[in-house]
PDB file of C-alpha atoms in Angstrom:
ATOM      1  CA  PHE A  11       0.000   0.000   0.000  1.00 74.00           C
ATOM      2  CA  LEU A  12       2.719   2.449   0.979  1.00 75.00           C
ATOM      3  CA  PHE A  13       4.762   1.563  -2.101  1.00 77.00           C
ATOM      4  CA  PHE A  14       1.865   2.484  -4.391  1.00 75.00           C
ATOM      5  CA  VAL A  15       1.058   5.668  -2.477  1.00 74.00           C
ATOM      6  CA  ARG A  16       4.693   6.802  -2.770  1.00 75.00           C
ATOM      7  CA  TYR A  17       4.707   5.982  -6.470  1.00 76.00           C
ATOM      8  CA  ARG A  18       1.420   7.777  -7.160  1.00 72.00           C
ATOM      9  CA  ALA A  19       2.150  10.798  -4.947  1.00 72.00           C
ATOM     10  CA  LEU A  20       5.870  11.365  -5.557  1.00 71.00           C
ATOM     11  CA  ILE A  21       7.168   9.595  -8.662  1.00 74.00           C
ATOM     12  CA  PHE A  22       4.160   9.696 -11.020  1.00 73.00           C
ATOM     13  CA  PRO A  23       3.706  13.512 -10.892  1.00 71.00           C
ATOM     14  CA  LEU A  24       7.377  14.010 -11.781  1.00 69.00           C
ATOM     15  CA  LEU A  25       6.982  11.819 -14.872  1.00 73.00           C
ATOM     16  CA  ILE A  26       3.906  13.587 -16.271  1.00 71.00           C
ATOM     17  CA  ARG A  27       4.467  15.881 -19.218  1.00 67.00           C
ATOM     18  CA  GLU A  28       2.508  19.071 -19.646  1.00 65.00           C
ATOM     19  CA  GLY A  29      -1.185  18.402 -19.923  1.00 64.00           C
ATOM     20  CA  LYS A  30      -4.549  19.809 -19.046  1.00 69.00           C
ATOM     21  CA  PRO A  31      -4.640  21.658 -15.721  1.00 74.00           C
ATOM     22  CA  THR A  32      -6.560  19.980 -12.906  1.00 74.00           C
ATOM     23  CA  PRO A  33      -9.392  22.074 -11.440  1.00 84.00           C
ATOM     24  CA  PHE A  34      -8.625  23.075  -7.836  1.00 85.00           C
ATOM     25  CA  PHE A  35     -11.873  21.561  -6.506  1.00 87.00           C
ATOM     26  CA  THR A  36     -11.052  18.207  -8.114  1.00 82.00           C
ATOM     27  CA  PHE A  37      -7.570  18.358  -6.587  1.00 79.00           C
ATOM     28  CA  VAL A  38      -8.995  19.050  -3.106  1.00 83.00           C
ATOM     29  CA  LEU A  39     -11.530  16.218  -3.359  1.00 86.00           C
ATOM     30  CA  ALA A  40      -8.835  13.778  -4.512  1.00 81.00           C
ATOM     31  CA  LEU A  41      -6.524  14.906  -1.714  1.00 81.00           C
ATOM     32  CA  LEU A  42      -9.239  14.469   0.918  1.00 86.00           C
ATOM     33  CA  PHE A  43     -10.136  11.028  -0.414  1.00 86.00           C
ATOM     34  CA  CYS A  44      -6.489   9.924  -0.367  1.00 82.00           C
ATOM     35  CA  VAL A  45      -5.862  11.244   3.146  1.00 85.00           C
ATOM     36  CA  PHE A  46      -9.043   9.644   4.509  1.00 90.00           C
ATOM     37  CA  ASN A  47      -8.421   6.349   2.709  1.00 88.00           C
ATOM     38  CA  GLY A  48      -4.773   6.251   3.774  1.00 87.00           C
ATOM     39  CA  TYR A  49      -5.793   6.784   7.382  1.00 91.00           C
ATOM     40  CA  LEU A  50      -8.553   4.179   7.136  1.00 93.00           C
ATOM     41  CA  GLN A  51      -6.298   1.536   5.554  1.00 93.00           C
ATOM     42  CA  GLY A  52      -3.399   2.226   7.921  1.00 92.00           C
ATOM     43  CA  ARG A  53      -5.587   2.240  11.019  1.00 94.00           C
ATOM     44  CA  SER A  54      -7.367  -0.918   9.918  1.00 95.00           C
ATOM     45  CA  LEU A  55      -4.148  -2.848   9.284  1.00 94.00           C
ATOM     46  CA  THR A  56      -2.227  -1.650  12.335  1.00 93.00           C
ATOM     47  CA  THR A  57      -4.982  -1.602  14.943  1.00 95.00           C
ATOM     48  CA  TYR A  58      -7.858  -3.910  14.058  1.00 95.00           C
ATOM     49  CA  ALA A  59      -6.709  -6.586  11.603  1.00 95.00           C
ATOM     50  CA  THR A  60      -5.472  -9.820  13.136  1.00 94.00           C
ATOM     51  CA  TYR A  61      -3.975 -12.628  11.128  1.00 96.00           C
ATOM     52  CA  PRO A  62      -3.311 -16.229  12.110  1.00 95.00           C
ATOM     53  CA  PRO A  63       0.229 -17.603  12.168  1.00 96.00           C
ATOM     54  CA  GLY A  64       1.275 -18.558   8.660  1.00 96.00           C
ATOM     55  CA  TRP A  65      -0.972 -15.928   6.993  1.00 96.00           C
ATOM     56  CA  LEU A  66       1.777 -14.969   4.549  1.00 96.00           C
ATOM     57  CA  GLY A  67       1.676 -18.552   3.232  1.00 97.00           C
ATOM     58  CA  ASP A  68      -2.131 -18.656   2.991  1.00 97.00           C
ATOM     59  CA  SER A  69      -3.556 -18.978  -0.532  1.00 97.00           C
ATOM     60  CA  ARG A  70      -5.717 -15.853  -0.033  1.00 97.00           C
ATOM     61  CA  PHE A  71      -2.686 -13.743   0.827  1.00 98.00           C
ATOM     62  CA  ILE A  72      -0.532 -15.179  -1.976  1.00 98.00           C
ATOM     63  CA  THR A  73      -3.294 -14.822  -4.593  1.00 98.00           C
ATOM     64  CA  GLY A  74      -4.099 -11.303  -3.401  1.00 98.00           C
ATOM     65  CA  PHE A  75      -0.452 -10.259  -3.341  1.00 97.00           C
ATOM     66  CA  LEU A  76       0.065 -11.596  -6.887  1.00 98.00           C
ATOM     67  CA  GLY A  77      -3.097  -9.776  -8.036  1.00 98.00           C
ATOM     68  CA  TRP A  78      -1.807  -6.584  -6.444  1.00 96.00           C
ATOM     69  CA  LEU A  79       1.644  -7.002  -8.001  1.00 96.00           C
ATOM     70  CA  ILE A  80       0.336  -7.805 -11.494  1.00 97.00           C
ATOM     71  CA  GLY A  81      -2.210  -4.968 -11.284  1.00 97.00           C
ATOM     72  CA  MET A  82       0.475  -2.509 -10.258  1.00 93.00           C
ATOM     73  CA  ALA A  83       2.760  -3.634 -13.092  1.00 95.00           C
ATOM     74  CA  ILE A  84      -0.100  -3.205 -15.595  1.00 97.00           C
ATOM     75  CA  ASN A  85      -0.933   0.204 -14.134  1.00 93.00           C
ATOM     76  CA  ILE A  86       2.658   1.504 -14.242  1.00 91.00           C
ATOM     77  CA  HIS A  87       3.285   0.116 -17.752  1.00 96.00           C
ATOM     78  CA  SER A  88       0.004   1.565 -19.026  1.00 95.00           C
ATOM     79  CA  ASP A  89       0.867   4.967 -17.525  1.00 90.00           C
ATOM     80  CA  HIS A  90       4.193   4.781 -19.376  1.00 91.00           C
ATOM     81  CA  ILE A  91       2.416   4.062 -22.677  1.00 94.00           C
ATOM     82  CA  LEU A  92      -0.016   6.943 -22.103  1.00 90.00           C
ATOM     83  CA  ARG A  93       2.760   9.405 -21.196  1.00 86.00           C
ATOM     84  CA  ASN A  94       4.569   8.623 -24.427  1.00 87.00           C
ATOM     85  CA  LEU A  95       1.596   8.746 -26.818  1.00 88.00           C
ATOM     86  CA  ARG A  96       2.431  12.175 -28.190  1.00 80.00           C
ATOM     87  CA  LYS A  97       5.721  13.803 -29.001  1.00 80.00           C
ATOM     88  CA  PRO A  98       6.465  17.114 -27.226  1.00 76.00           C
ATOM     89  CA  GLY A  99       4.261  19.872 -28.646  1.00 76.00           C
ATOM     90  CA  GLU A 100       1.976  17.401 -30.437  1.00 77.00           C
ATOM     91  CA  THR A 101      -1.763  17.647 -29.765  1.00 75.00           C
ATOM     92  CA  GLY A 102      -4.797  15.635 -30.710  1.00 77.00           C
ATOM     93  CA  TYR A 103      -6.260  12.311 -29.737  1.00 80.00           C
ATOM     94  CA  LYS A 104      -4.257   9.103 -30.078  1.00 85.00           C
ATOM     95  CA  ILE A 105      -5.300   5.547 -29.348  1.00 89.00           C
ATOM     96  CA  PRO A 106      -2.814   3.778 -27.061  1.00 93.00           C
ATOM     97  CA  ARG A 107      -1.258   0.549 -28.347  1.00 93.00           C
ATOM     98  CA  GLY A 108       0.753  -2.169 -26.643  1.00 95.00           C
ATOM     99  CA  GLY A 109       0.601  -3.886 -23.285  1.00 95.00           C
ATOM    100  CA  MET A 110      -2.890  -4.452 -21.939  1.00 96.00           C
ATOM    101  CA  PHE A 111      -4.223  -1.755 -24.291  1.00 96.00           C
ATOM    102  CA  GLU A 112      -4.355  -4.560 -26.870  1.00 95.00           C
ATOM    103  CA  TYR A 113      -7.116  -6.179 -24.757  1.00 96.00           C
ATOM    104  CA  VAL A 114      -8.902  -3.318 -22.969  1.00 94.00           C
ATOM    105  CA  SER A 115      -9.194   0.364 -23.860  1.00 92.00           C
ATOM    106  CA  GLY A 116      -8.632   1.472 -20.242  1.00 94.00           C
ATOM    107  CA  ALA A 117      -5.624  -0.673 -19.346  1.00 96.00           C
ATOM    108  CA  ASN A 118      -4.434   1.791 -16.703  1.00 94.00           C
ATOM    109  CA  PHE A 119      -7.843   1.655 -15.003  1.00 96.00           C
ATOM    110  CA  PHE A 120      -7.996  -2.142 -15.302  1.00 97.00           C
ATOM    111  CA  GLY A 121      -4.560  -2.436 -13.677  1.00 97.00           C
ATOM    112  CA  GLU A 122      -5.516  -0.234 -10.752  1.00 94.00           C
ATOM    113  CA  ILE A 123      -8.799  -2.081 -10.184  1.00 97.00           C
ATOM    114  CA  LEU A 124      -6.965  -5.430 -10.224  1.00 98.00           C
ATOM    115  CA  GLU A 125      -4.348  -3.979  -7.908  1.00 95.00           C
ATOM    116  CA  TRP A 126      -6.829  -2.952  -5.216  1.00 95.00           C
ATOM    117  CA  PHE A 127      -8.923  -6.115  -5.385  1.00 98.00           C
ATOM    118  CA  GLY A 128      -5.670  -8.050  -4.934  1.00 98.00           C
ATOM    119  CA  PHE A 129      -4.848  -5.816  -1.972  1.00 96.00           C
ATOM    120  CA  ALA A 130      -8.309  -6.467  -0.500  1.00 97.00           C
ATOM    121  CA  LEU A 131      -7.895 -10.230  -0.851  1.00 98.00           C
ATOM    122  CA  ALA A 132      -4.415 -10.135   0.713  1.00 97.00           C
ATOM    123  CA  CYS A 133      -5.631  -8.017   3.655  1.00 96.00           C
ATOM    124  CA  CYS A 134      -9.108  -9.527   4.093  1.00 96.00           C
ATOM    125  CA  THR A 135     -10.482  -6.413   5.804  1.00 96.00           C
ATOM    126  CA  MET A 136     -13.749  -4.606   5.220  1.00 96.00           C
ATOM    127  CA  GLU A 137     -11.845  -1.346   4.744  1.00 95.00           C
ATOM    128  CA  SER A 138      -9.662  -2.758   1.957  1.00 96.00           C
ATOM    129  CA  PHE A 139     -12.701  -4.308   0.266  1.00 97.00           C
ATOM    130  CA  ALA A 140     -14.571  -0.975   0.505  1.00 95.00           C
ATOM    131  CA  PHE A 141     -11.589   0.769  -1.114  1.00 94.00           C
ATOM    132  CA  ALA A 142     -11.520  -1.828  -3.910  1.00 97.00           C
ATOM    133  CA  LEU A 143     -15.241  -1.252  -4.547  1.00 97.00           C
ATOM    134  CA  CYS A 144     -14.781   2.549  -4.581  1.00 93.00           C
ATOM    135  CA  THR A 145     -11.917   2.103  -7.032  1.00 93.00           C
ATOM    136  CA  LEU A 146     -14.086  -0.154  -9.217  1.00 97.00           C
ATOM    137  CA  PHE A 147     -17.001   2.295  -9.327  1.00 96.00           C
ATOM    138  CA  ILE A 148     -14.905   5.425  -9.881  1.00 92.00           C
ATOM    139  CA  LEU A 149     -12.453   3.993 -12.416  1.00 94.00           C
ATOM    140  CA  SER A 150     -14.962   1.894 -14.366  1.00 95.00           C
ATOM    141  CA  SER A 151     -16.978   5.083 -14.896  1.00 93.00           C
ATOM    142  CA  ARG A 152     -13.859   6.900 -16.123  1.00 91.00           C
ATOM    143  CA  ALA A 153     -12.893   3.916 -18.294  1.00 91.00           C
ATOM    144  CA  ARG A 154     -16.334   3.931 -19.916  1.00 92.00           C
ATOM    145  CA  GLN A 155     -15.976   7.664 -20.689  1.00 91.00           C
ATOM    146  CA  HIS A 156     -12.486   7.164 -22.160  1.00 86.00           C
ATOM    147  CA  HIS A 157     -13.685   4.218 -24.256  1.00 86.00           C
ATOM    148  CA  LYS A 158     -16.448   6.331 -25.814  1.00 85.00           C
TER     149      LYS A 158
END
């Protein structure tokens, strides 16, 4: 969880080329969601979640961790493809090619959804499952808009 948050908050913004400005209200809402979710996930895992001995070898944890890892790899690779769609100064719409974009039009969204459902399975907490569902609803809506 912390690895992804560091990537998304610190590394990803440095890699983005010039693009459309984000409205301030959207920025504030996203910031509030991330702060609240980060607190909720951290508090859940450090205070309330209890795991039996050998949990790291349990099939739910292993399957969830692999889902998280594969989802994150898809997400990062898809972001790379999207960042490099246009040459500097070039404008206009381009259809991404390569990676998971060969199978789904919103590969970056698919990767992030897979990532957080894997996280939820690995953690087996209501908070992680709620986050995965929020991710599904928000990103599937965005994916549908991008597909159109």
